PDB file of C-alpha atoms and ligand atoms in Angstrom:
ATOM      1  CA  UNK A   1     -13.789  42.337  11.091  1.00 44.00           C
ATOM      2  CA  UNK A   2     -10.575  40.434  12.149  1.00 57.00           C
ATOM      3  CA  UNK A   3      -9.575  37.666   9.718  1.00 81.00           C
ATOM      4  CA  UNK A   4      -9.342  33.992  10.792  1.00 90.00           C
ATOM      5  CA  UNK A   5      -5.688  32.746  10.412  1.00 91.00           C
ATOM      6  CA  UNK A   6      -6.307  29.202   9.624  1.00 96.00           C
ATOM      7  CA  UNK A   7      -9.359  26.904   9.364  1.00 97.00           C
ATOM      8  CA  UNK A   8      -9.043  23.286   9.995  1.00 98.00           C
ATOM      9  CA  UNK A   9     -11.598  20.836   8.489  1.00 98.00           C
ATOM     10  CA  UNK A  10     -11.456  17.125   9.365  1.00 98.00           C
ATOM     11  CA  UNK A  11     -13.895  14.110   9.008  1.00 97.00           C
ATOM     12  CA  UNK A  12     -14.301  10.691   7.813  1.00 97.00           C
ATOM     13  CA  UNK A  13     -13.880   9.644   4.118  1.00 94.00           C
ATOM     14  CA  UNK A  14     -15.970  11.130   1.428  1.00 93.00           C
ATOM     15  CA  UNK A  15     -17.741  13.513   3.864  1.00 95.00           C
ATOM     16  CA  UNK A  16     -17.653  16.313   1.388  1.00 92.00           C
ATOM     17  CA  UNK A  17     -14.599  17.984   3.181  1.00 94.00           C
ATOM     18  CA  UNK A  18     -12.488  18.701   0.051  1.00 93.00           C
ATOM     19  CA  UNK A  19     -15.257  20.185  -2.058  1.00 93.00           C
ATOM     20  CA  UNK A  20     -16.569  22.354   0.665  1.00 96.00           C
ATOM     21  CA  UNK A  21     -13.162  23.460   1.966  1.00 96.00           C
ATOM     22  CA  UNK A  22     -12.326  24.291  -1.680  1.00 95.00           C
ATOM     23  CA  UNK A  23     -15.341  26.398  -1.911  1.00 96.00           C
ATOM     24  CA  UNK A  24     -14.614  28.082   1.356  1.00 96.00           C
ATOM     25  CA  UNK A  25     -11.038  28.710   0.450  1.00 96.00           C
ATOM     26  CA  UNK A  26     -12.038  30.270  -2.821  1.00 95.00           C
ATOM     27  CA  UNK A  27     -14.819  32.473  -1.263  1.00 95.00           C
ATOM     28  CA  UNK A  28     -12.227  33.843   1.373  1.00 95.00           C
ATOM     29  CA  UNK A  29      -9.210  33.945  -0.991  1.00 94.00           C
ATOM     30  CA  UNK A  30      -7.346  31.469   1.208  1.00 95.00           C
ATOM     31  CA  UNK A  31      -5.141  28.647   0.316  1.00 93.00           C
ATOM     32  CA  UNK A  32      -6.831  25.301  -0.043  1.00 94.00           C
ATOM     33  CA  UNK A  33      -4.676  22.555   1.305  1.00 94.00           C
ATOM     34  CA  UNK A  34      -5.914  19.005   1.150  1.00 96.00           C
ATOM     35  CA  UNK A  35      -3.499  16.920   3.198  1.00 97.00           C
ATOM     36  CA  UNK A  36      -5.164  13.461   2.120  1.00 97.00           C
ATOM     37  CA  UNK A  37      -3.431  14.026  -1.263  1.00 97.00           C
ATOM     38  CA  UNK A  38       0.004  13.462   0.461  1.00 97.00           C
ATOM     39  CA  UNK A  39      -1.011  10.251   1.976  1.00 98.00           C
ATOM     40  CA  UNK A  40      -2.556   9.185  -1.268  1.00 98.00           C
ATOM     41  CA  UNK A  41       0.772  10.294  -3.260  1.00 97.00           C
ATOM     42  CA  UNK A  42       2.846   8.053  -1.002  1.00 98.00           C
ATOM     43  CA  UNK A  43       0.771   5.086  -1.323  1.00 98.00           C
ATOM     44  CA  UNK A  44       0.343   5.461  -5.205  1.00 98.00           C
ATOM     45  CA  UNK A  45       4.293   5.808  -5.459  1.00 97.00           C
ATOM     46  CA  UNK A  46       4.764   2.680  -3.331  1.00 98.00           C
ATOM     47  CA  UNK A  47       2.311   0.698  -5.407  1.00 98.00           C
ATOM     48  CA  UNK A  48       3.697   2.073  -8.585  1.00 96.00           C
ATOM     49  CA  UNK A  49       6.974   0.749  -7.951  1.00 96.00           C
ATOM     50  CA  UNK A  50       5.683  -2.743  -7.168  1.00 97.00           C
ATOM     51  CA  UNK A  51       5.879  -2.251  -3.370  1.00 98.00           C
ATOM     52  CA  UNK A  52       3.553  -3.524  -0.757  1.00 97.00           C
ATOM     53  CA  UNK A  53       1.582  -1.229   1.535  1.00 98.00           C
ATOM     54  CA  UNK A  54       2.405  -3.595   4.524  1.00 98.00           C
ATOM     55  CA  UNK A  55       6.264  -2.721   4.113  1.00 98.00           C
ATOM     56  CA  UNK A  56       6.502  -0.026   6.623  1.00 98.00           C
ATOM     57  CA  UNK A  57      10.169   0.751   6.021  1.00 98.00           C
ATOM     58  CA  UNK A  58       9.608   1.152   2.241  1.00 98.00           C
ATOM     59  CA  UNK A  59       6.570   3.283   2.879  1.00 98.00           C
ATOM     60  CA  UNK A  60       8.538   5.495   5.350  1.00 98.00           C
ATOM     61  CA  UNK A  61      11.404   5.857   2.799  1.00 98.00           C
ATOM     62  CA  UNK A  62       9.018   6.738   0.035  1.00 98.00           C
ATOM     63  CA  UNK A  63       7.295   9.428   2.203  1.00 97.00           C
ATOM     64  CA  UNK A  64      10.734  10.761   3.210  1.00 97.00           C
ATOM     65  CA  UNK A  65      11.880  11.213  -0.340  1.00 96.00           C
ATOM     66  CA  UNK A  66       8.576  12.200  -2.164  1.00 93.00           C
ATOM     67  CA  UNK A  67       8.651  15.020  -4.554  1.00 91.00           C
ATOM     68  CA  UNK A  68       5.017  16.124  -4.419  1.00 91.00           C
ATOM     69  CA  UNK A  69       3.667  19.297  -5.780  1.00 89.00           C
ATOM     70  CA  UNK A  70       0.189  20.611  -5.790  1.00 88.00           C
ATOM     71  CA  UNK A  71      -0.673  23.290  -8.386  1.00 88.00           C
ATOM     72  CA  UNK A  72      -3.806  25.093  -9.396  1.00 87.00           C
ATOM     73  CA  UNK A  73      -5.974  22.822 -11.575  1.00 90.00           C
ATOM     74  CA  UNK A  74      -4.871  23.033 -15.325  1.00 93.00           C
ATOM     75  CA  UNK A  75      -8.041  21.127 -16.537  1.00 90.00           C
ATOM     76  CA  UNK A  76     -11.604  21.299 -16.071  1.00 89.00           C
ATOM     77  CA  UNK A  77     -12.235  17.507 -15.513  1.00 84.00           C
ATOM     78  CA  UNK A  78     -13.583  17.815 -12.068  1.00 83.00           C
ATOM     79  CA  UNK A  79     -10.097  18.016 -10.274  1.00 87.00           C
ATOM     80  CA  UNK A  80      -9.676  20.695  -7.698  1.00 87.00           C
ATOM     81  CA  UNK A  81      -5.979  20.813  -8.110  1.00 90.00           C
ATOM     82  CA  UNK A  82      -3.239  19.223 -10.112  1.00 92.00           C
ATOM     83  CA  UNK A  83      -1.164  16.754  -8.090  1.00 94.00           C
ATOM     84  CA  UNK A  84       2.318  16.078  -9.430  1.00 94.00           C
ATOM     85  CA  UNK A  85       4.693  13.353  -8.222  1.00 94.00           C
ATOM     86  CA  UNK A  86       8.259  13.752  -9.498  1.00 92.00           C
ATOM     87  CA  UNK A  87       6.877  16.259 -11.875  1.00 93.00           C
ATOM     88  CA  UNK A  88       4.396  13.920 -13.406  1.00 95.00           C
ATOM     89  CA  UNK A  89       0.580  14.529 -13.366  1.00 96.00           C
ATOM     90  CA  UNK A  90      -0.791  11.774 -10.948  1.00 96.00           C
ATOM     91  CA  UNK A  91      -4.118  13.660 -10.110  1.00 95.00           C
ATOM     92  CA  UNK A  92      -6.319  10.776 -10.868  1.00 93.00           C
ATOM     93  CA  UNK A  93      -3.878   7.921 -10.277  1.00 95.00           C
ATOM     94  CA  UNK A  94      -4.042   8.678  -6.687  1.00 96.00           C
ATOM     95  CA  UNK A  95      -7.857   8.278  -6.593  1.00 93.00           C
ATOM     96  CA  UNK A  96      -7.642   4.640  -8.051  1.00 93.00           C
ATOM     97  CA  UNK A  97      -9.427   1.920  -5.976  1.00 93.00           C
ATOM     98  CA  UNK A  98      -6.011   0.196  -5.231  1.00 96.00           C
ATOM     99  CA  UNK A  99      -4.801   3.372  -3.420  1.00 97.00           C
ATOM    100  CA  UNK A 100      -8.159   3.798  -1.604  1.00 95.00           C
ATOM    101  CA  UNK A 101      -7.651   0.049  -0.409  1.00 95.00           C
ATOM    102  CA  UNK A 102      -4.062   0.769   0.929  1.00 97.00           C
ATOM    103  CA  UNK A 103      -3.921   4.424   2.021  1.00 98.00           C
ATOM    104  CA  UNK A 104      -5.181   3.877   5.558  1.00 97.00           C
ATOM    105  CA  UNK A 105      -2.530   1.235   6.026  1.00 98.00           C
ATOM    106  CA  UNK A 106       0.369   3.537   4.916  1.00 98.00           C
ATOM    107  CA  UNK A 107      -1.077   6.561   6.790  1.00 98.00           C
ATOM    108  CA  UNK A 108      -0.914   4.591  10.073  1.00 98.00           C
ATOM    109  CA  UNK A 109       2.829   4.355   9.979  1.00 98.00           C
ATOM    110  CA  UNK A 110       4.478   6.731  12.395  1.00 98.00           C
ATOM    111  CA  UNK A 111       7.433   7.483   9.977  1.00 98.00           C
ATOM    112  CA  UNK A 112       5.114   8.156   7.126  1.00 98.00           C
ATOM    113  CA  UNK A 113       3.019  10.633   9.347  1.00 98.00           C
ATOM    114  CA  UNK A 114       6.308  12.219  10.711  1.00 97.00           C
ATOM    115  CA  UNK A 115       7.629  12.828   7.208  1.00 97.00           C
ATOM    116  CA  UNK A 116       4.395  14.498   6.234  1.00 97.00           C
ATOM    117  CA  UNK A 117       3.045  16.628   8.967  1.00 96.00           C
ATOM    118  CA  UNK A 118       6.043  18.736   9.453  1.00 94.00           C
ATOM    119  CA  UNK A 119       5.656  20.324   5.929  1.00 93.00           C
ATOM    120  CA  UNK A 120       1.787  20.422   6.580  1.00 94.00           C
ATOM    121  CA  UNK A 121       2.220  22.422   9.667  1.00 96.00           C
ATOM    122  CA  UNK A 122       4.782  24.922   8.195  1.00 93.00           C
ATOM    123  CA  UNK A 123       2.299  25.651   5.269  1.00 93.00           C
ATOM    124  CA  UNK A 124      -0.572  25.915   7.961  1.00 94.00           C
ATOM    125  CA  UNK A 125       1.374  28.329  10.101  1.00 95.00           C
ATOM    126  CA  UNK A 126       1.679  30.761   7.269  1.00 93.00           C
ATOM    127  CA  UNK A 127      -2.046  31.518   7.664  1.00 93.00           C
ATOM    128  CA  UNK A 128      -4.836  32.404   5.187  1.00 94.00           C
ATOM    129  CA  UNK A 129      -5.302  28.560   4.903  1.00 95.00           C
ATOM    130  CA  UNK A 130      -8.054  26.080   4.866  1.00 97.00           C
ATOM    131  CA  UNK A 131      -6.544  22.799   5.706  1.00 97.00           C
ATOM    132  CA  UNK A 132      -8.277  19.420   5.178  1.00 98.00           C
ATOM    133  CA  UNK A 133      -7.622  15.953   6.667  1.00 98.00           C
ATOM    134  CA  UNK A 134      -8.120  13.733   9.636  1.00 98.00           C
ATOM    135  CA  UNK A 135      -5.918  15.306  12.317  1.00 98.00           C
ATOM    136  CA  UNK A 136      -5.646  18.954  11.396  1.00 98.00           C
ATOM    137  CA  UNK A 137      -7.515  20.220  14.404  1.00 98.00           C
ATOM    138  CA  UNK A 138      -5.960  17.700  16.866  1.00 98.00           C
ATOM    139  CA  UNK A 139      -2.283  17.347  15.777  1.00 97.00           C
ATOM    140  CA  UNK A 140      -1.292  19.235  12.660  1.00 97.00           C
ATOM    141  CA  UNK A 141      -2.715  22.726  13.528  1.00 97.00           C
ATOM    142  CA  UNK A 142      -4.366  22.489  16.848  1.00 97.00           C
ATOM    143  CA  UNK A 143      -4.088  26.342  17.054  1.00 96.00           C
ATOM    144  CA  UNK A 144      -6.441  26.741  14.159  1.00 97.00           C
ATOM    145  CA  UNK A 145      -8.951  29.552  14.663  1.00 96.00           C
ATOM    146  CA  UNK A 146     -11.859  27.488  13.561  1.00 97.00           C
ATOM    147  CA  UNK A 147     -12.231  23.640  13.595  1.00 98.00           C
ATOM    148  CA  UNK A 148     -14.992  21.927  11.717  1.00 98.00           C
ATOM    149  CA  UNK A 149     -15.730  18.297  11.836  1.00 98.00           C
ATOM    150  CA  UNK A 150     -17.575  17.209   8.878  1.00 97.00           C
ATOM    151  CA  UNK A 151     -19.669  14.224   9.133  1.00 97.00           C
ATOM    152  CA  UNK A 152     -22.448  12.203   7.366  1.00 96.00           C
ATOM    153  CA  UNK A 153     -23.819   8.802   7.540  1.00 96.00           C
ATOM    154  CA  UNK A 154     -21.728   6.066   5.745  1.00 97.00           C
ATOM    155  CA  UNK A 155     -24.623   5.413   3.134  1.00 95.00           C
ATOM    156  CA  UNK A 156     -24.839   9.200   2.318  1.00 95.00           C
ATOM    157  CA  UNK A 157     -21.008   9.417   1.935  1.00 96.00           C
ATOM    158  CA  UNK A 158     -20.933   6.242  -0.389  1.00 96.00           C
ATOM    159  CA  UNK A 159     -23.661   7.586  -2.470  1.00 96.00           C
ATOM    160  CA  UNK A 160     -21.737  10.997  -2.978  1.00 93.00           C
ATOM    161  CA  UNK A 161     -18.528   9.287  -3.854  1.00 93.00           C
ATOM    162  CA  UNK A 162     -20.436   6.904  -6.204  1.00 95.00           C
ATOM    163  CA  UNK A 163     -21.741  10.047  -7.925  1.00 93.00           C
ATOM    164  CA  UNK A 164     -18.406  11.702  -7.971  1.00 88.00           C
ATOM    165  CA  UNK A 165     -16.596   8.769  -9.618  1.00 89.00           C
ATOM    166  CA  UNK A 166     -19.442   8.406 -12.094  1.00 91.00           C
ATOM    167  CA  UNK A 167     -19.368  11.994 -13.014  1.00 87.00           C
ATOM    168  CA  UNK A 168     -15.705  11.951 -13.532  1.00 83.00           C
ATOM    169  CA  UNK A 169     -15.727   8.971 -15.981  1.00 86.00           C
ATOM    170  CA  UNK A 170     -14.288   6.453 -13.616  1.00 85.00           C
ATOM    171  CA  UNK A 171     -17.370   4.506 -12.260  1.00 90.00           C
ATOM    172  CA  UNK A 172     -17.142   2.024  -9.283  1.00 92.00           C
ATOM    173  CA  UNK A 173     -19.707  -0.313  -7.969  1.00 95.00           C
ATOM    174  CA  UNK A 174     -21.664   1.104  -5.160  1.00 96.00           C
ATOM    175  CA  UNK A 175     -21.169  -1.890  -2.771  1.00 96.00           C
ATOM    176  CA  UNK A 176     -17.450  -1.764  -3.338  1.00 95.00           C
ATOM    177  CA  UNK A 177     -17.263   1.918  -2.503  1.00 95.00           C
ATOM    178  CA  UNK A 178     -19.360   1.475   0.722  1.00 96.00           C
ATOM    179  CA  UNK A 179     -16.972  -1.313   1.749  1.00 96.00           C
ATOM    180  CA  UNK A 180     -13.935   0.537   1.108  1.00 95.00           C
ATOM    181  CA  UNK A 181     -15.204   3.667   2.878  1.00 96.00           C
ATOM    182  CA  UNK A 182     -16.146   1.462   5.972  1.00 97.00           C
ATOM    183  CA  UNK A 183     -12.842  -0.094   5.956  1.00 96.00           C
ATOM    184  CA  UNK A 184     -10.879   3.111   5.775  1.00 96.00           C
ATOM    185  CA  UNK A 185     -12.969   4.859   8.568  1.00 96.00           C
ATOM    186  CA  UNK A 186     -12.235   1.788  10.866  1.00 97.00           C
ATOM    187  CA  UNK A 187      -8.523   1.953  10.109  1.00 96.00           C
ATOM    188  CA  UNK A 188      -8.335   5.739  10.612  1.00 96.00           C
ATOM    189  CA  UNK A 189     -10.381   6.027  13.635  1.00 96.00           C
ATOM    190  CA  UNK A 190      -8.555   3.013  15.422  1.00 97.00           C
ATOM    191  CA  UNK A 191      -4.893   3.713  14.778  1.00 96.00           C
ATOM    192  CA  UNK A 192      -2.707   4.687  17.772  1.00 95.00           C
ATOM    193  CA  UNK A 193      -1.127   7.819  16.175  1.00 95.00           C
ATOM    194  CA  UNK A 194      -3.414  10.885  15.153  1.00 96.00           C
ATOM    195  CA  UNK A 195      -6.672   8.925  14.867  1.00 96.00           C
ATOM    196  CA  UNK A 196      -9.623  10.252  13.177  1.00 96.00           C
ATOM    197  CA  UNK A 197     -11.682  12.168  15.732  1.00 96.00           C
ATOM    198  CA  UNK A 198     -13.231  15.585  16.398  1.00 97.00           C
ATOM    199  CA  UNK A 199     -10.833  18.084  18.386  1.00 98.00           C
ATOM    200  CA  UNK A 200     -12.601  19.035  21.611  1.00 97.00           C
ATOM    201  CA  UNK A 201     -13.275  22.555  20.374  1.00 97.00           C
ATOM    202  CA  UNK A 202     -14.407  21.473  16.887  1.00 98.00           C
ATOM    203  CA  UNK A 203     -17.901  22.404  15.622  1.00 98.00           C
ATOM    204  CA  UNK A 204     -19.604  19.220  14.223  1.00 97.00           C
ATOM    205  CA  UNK A 205     -21.430  19.766  10.975  1.00 97.00           C
ATOM    206  CA  UNK A 206     -23.634  16.798  10.101  1.00 95.00           C
ATOM    207  CA  UNK A 207     -24.285  17.027   6.320  1.00 93.00           C
ATOM    208  CA  UNK A 208     -26.805  14.155   6.127  1.00 93.00           C
ATOM    209  CA  UNK A 209     -29.767  15.297   3.917  1.00 90.00           C
ATOM    210  CA  UNK A 210     -28.279  18.485   2.938  1.00 93.00           C
ATOM    211  CA  UNK A 211     -26.932  19.628  -0.333  1.00 92.00           C
ATOM    212  CA  UNK A 212     -23.613  21.277  -0.737  1.00 93.00           C
ATOM    213  CA  UNK A 213     -25.032  24.794  -0.961  1.00 96.00           C
ATOM    214  CA  UNK A 214     -26.672  24.204   2.449  1.00 97.00           C
ATOM    215  CA  UNK A 215     -23.641  22.935   3.995  1.00 97.00           C
ATOM    216  CA  UNK A 216     -21.425  25.575   2.500  1.00 97.00           C
ATOM    217  CA  UNK A 217     -23.835  28.399   4.035  1.00 97.00           C
ATOM    218  CA  UNK A 218     -23.632  26.715   7.399  1.00 97.00           C
ATOM    219  CA  UNK A 219     -19.742  26.792   7.226  1.00 97.00           C
ATOM    220  CA  UNK A 220     -19.618  30.273   6.087  1.00 96.00           C
ATOM    221  CA  UNK A 221     -21.937  31.296   8.951  1.00 96.00           C
ATOM    222  CA  UNK A 222     -19.489  29.666  11.275  1.00 96.00           C
ATOM    223  CA  UNK A 223     -16.492  31.730   9.699  1.00 96.00           C
ATOM    224  CA  UNK A 224     -18.526  34.868  10.059  1.00 93.00           C
ATOM    225  CA  UNK A 225     -19.558  34.213  13.694  1.00 93.00           C
ATOM    226  CA  UNK A 226     -15.907  33.417  14.645  1.00 89.00           C
ATOM    227  CA  UNK A 227     -14.673  36.635  12.854  1.00 86.00           C
ATOM    228  CA  UNK A 228     -17.271  38.691  14.708  1.00 85.00           C
ATOM    229  CA  UNK A 229     -16.211  37.033  18.062  1.00 83.00           C
ATOM    230  CA  UNK A 230     -12.550  37.537  17.327  1.00 69.00           C
TER     231      UNK A 230
HETATM  232  O1  CDP B   1     -11.291  12.191  -0.021  1.00 79.27           O
HETATM  233  P1  CDP B   1     -11.247  11.110   1.096  1.00 79.27           P
HETATM  234  O2  CDP B   1     -12.137  11.551   2.252  1.00 79.27           O
HETATM  235  O3  CDP B   1     -11.793   9.870   0.396  1.00 79.27           O
HETATM  236  O4  CDP B   1      -9.889  10.770   1.583  1.00 79.27           O
HETATM  237  P2  CDP B   1      -8.575  11.675   1.757  1.00 79.27           P
HETATM  238  O5  CDP B   1      -8.994  12.886   2.433  1.00 79.27           O
HETATM  239  O6  CDP B   1      -8.113  11.851   0.343  1.00 79.27           O
HETATM  240  O7  CDP B   1      -7.504  10.879   2.542  1.00 79.27           O
HETATM  241  C1  CDP B   1      -7.115   9.608   2.216  1.00 79.27           C
HETATM  242  C2  CDP B   1      -6.535   8.752   3.363  1.00 79.27           C
HETATM  243  O8  CDP B   1      -5.337   9.411   3.955  1.00 79.27           O
HETATM  244  C3  CDP B   1      -7.469   8.654   4.695  1.00 79.27           C
HETATM  245  O9  CDP B   1      -8.369   7.662   4.614  1.00 79.27           O
HETATM  246  C4  CDP B   1      -6.546   8.600   5.838  1.00 79.27           C
HETATM  247  O10 CDP B   1      -5.898   7.356   5.962  1.00 79.27           O
HETATM  248  C5  CDP B   1      -5.387   9.382   5.319  1.00 79.27           C
HETATM  249  N1  CDP B   1      -5.253  10.707   5.837  1.00 79.27           N
HETATM  250  C6  CDP B   1      -4.650  10.938   7.140  1.00 79.27           C
HETATM  251  O11 CDP B   1      -4.366   9.959   7.806  1.00 79.27           O
HETATM  252  N2  CDP B   1      -4.456  12.221   7.676  1.00 79.27           N
HETATM  253  C7  CDP B   1      -4.792  13.309   7.117  1.00 79.27           C
HETATM  254  N3  CDP B   1      -4.681  14.449   7.539  1.00 79.27           N
HETATM  255  C8  CDP B   1      -5.433  13.084   5.730  1.00 79.27           C
HETATM  256  C9  CDP B   1      -5.581  11.926   5.187  1.00 79.27           C
END
């Protein structure tokens, strides 16, 4: 059975991409690479130095000079990986509501995307990777052997994020999460550069009304079918 080189998983905010991609990567013994972490890290670094997400030049400079590292999870507190910025563990800081509120503004800047997509593509081209984001199948790794666009209704996604935040001990109001997700989707889908949309050859998986095990089984079946076809 020929192995797939790379798998791209894109989709809107909180569609379960990271959780399912991590499971898939573990099952296949592939690298799990969540590109959203990089946009979040740039946004966090800008805000942490008192900067403004509206300052394009600053955001671009930070993206170009950012020392970001992703390591296997060192703690069992719900994290999928450790995210280090300049050597400091910022795994949870990059998930703060302030970062949620600004990340899509920062991610729309061409200079920021240019600084981040080069390294992403280099890692993707090494193969044996499950890459997660908004533009992996369309821009970062269009040659991916399997592209999945993971979707769900905004209400379902907000419910999942609400549960996730509650479980990790950082609860947020449901209505605020719903608004923040809607806002991010709108900005991500309407930007000029690398907007959120399924690649033409992506398989759309709708996870509404399905639990994680069911979605995982569907994704694994897609991998197996693609391997058999290869
Ligand atoms: O986990 P969640 O779905 O909430 O978001 P994320 O994957 O961590 O991505 C955070 C933000 O980064 C997105 O809303 C996009 O604005 C941006 N992003 C992007 O533009 N391109 C990517 N490949 C990944 C994330």
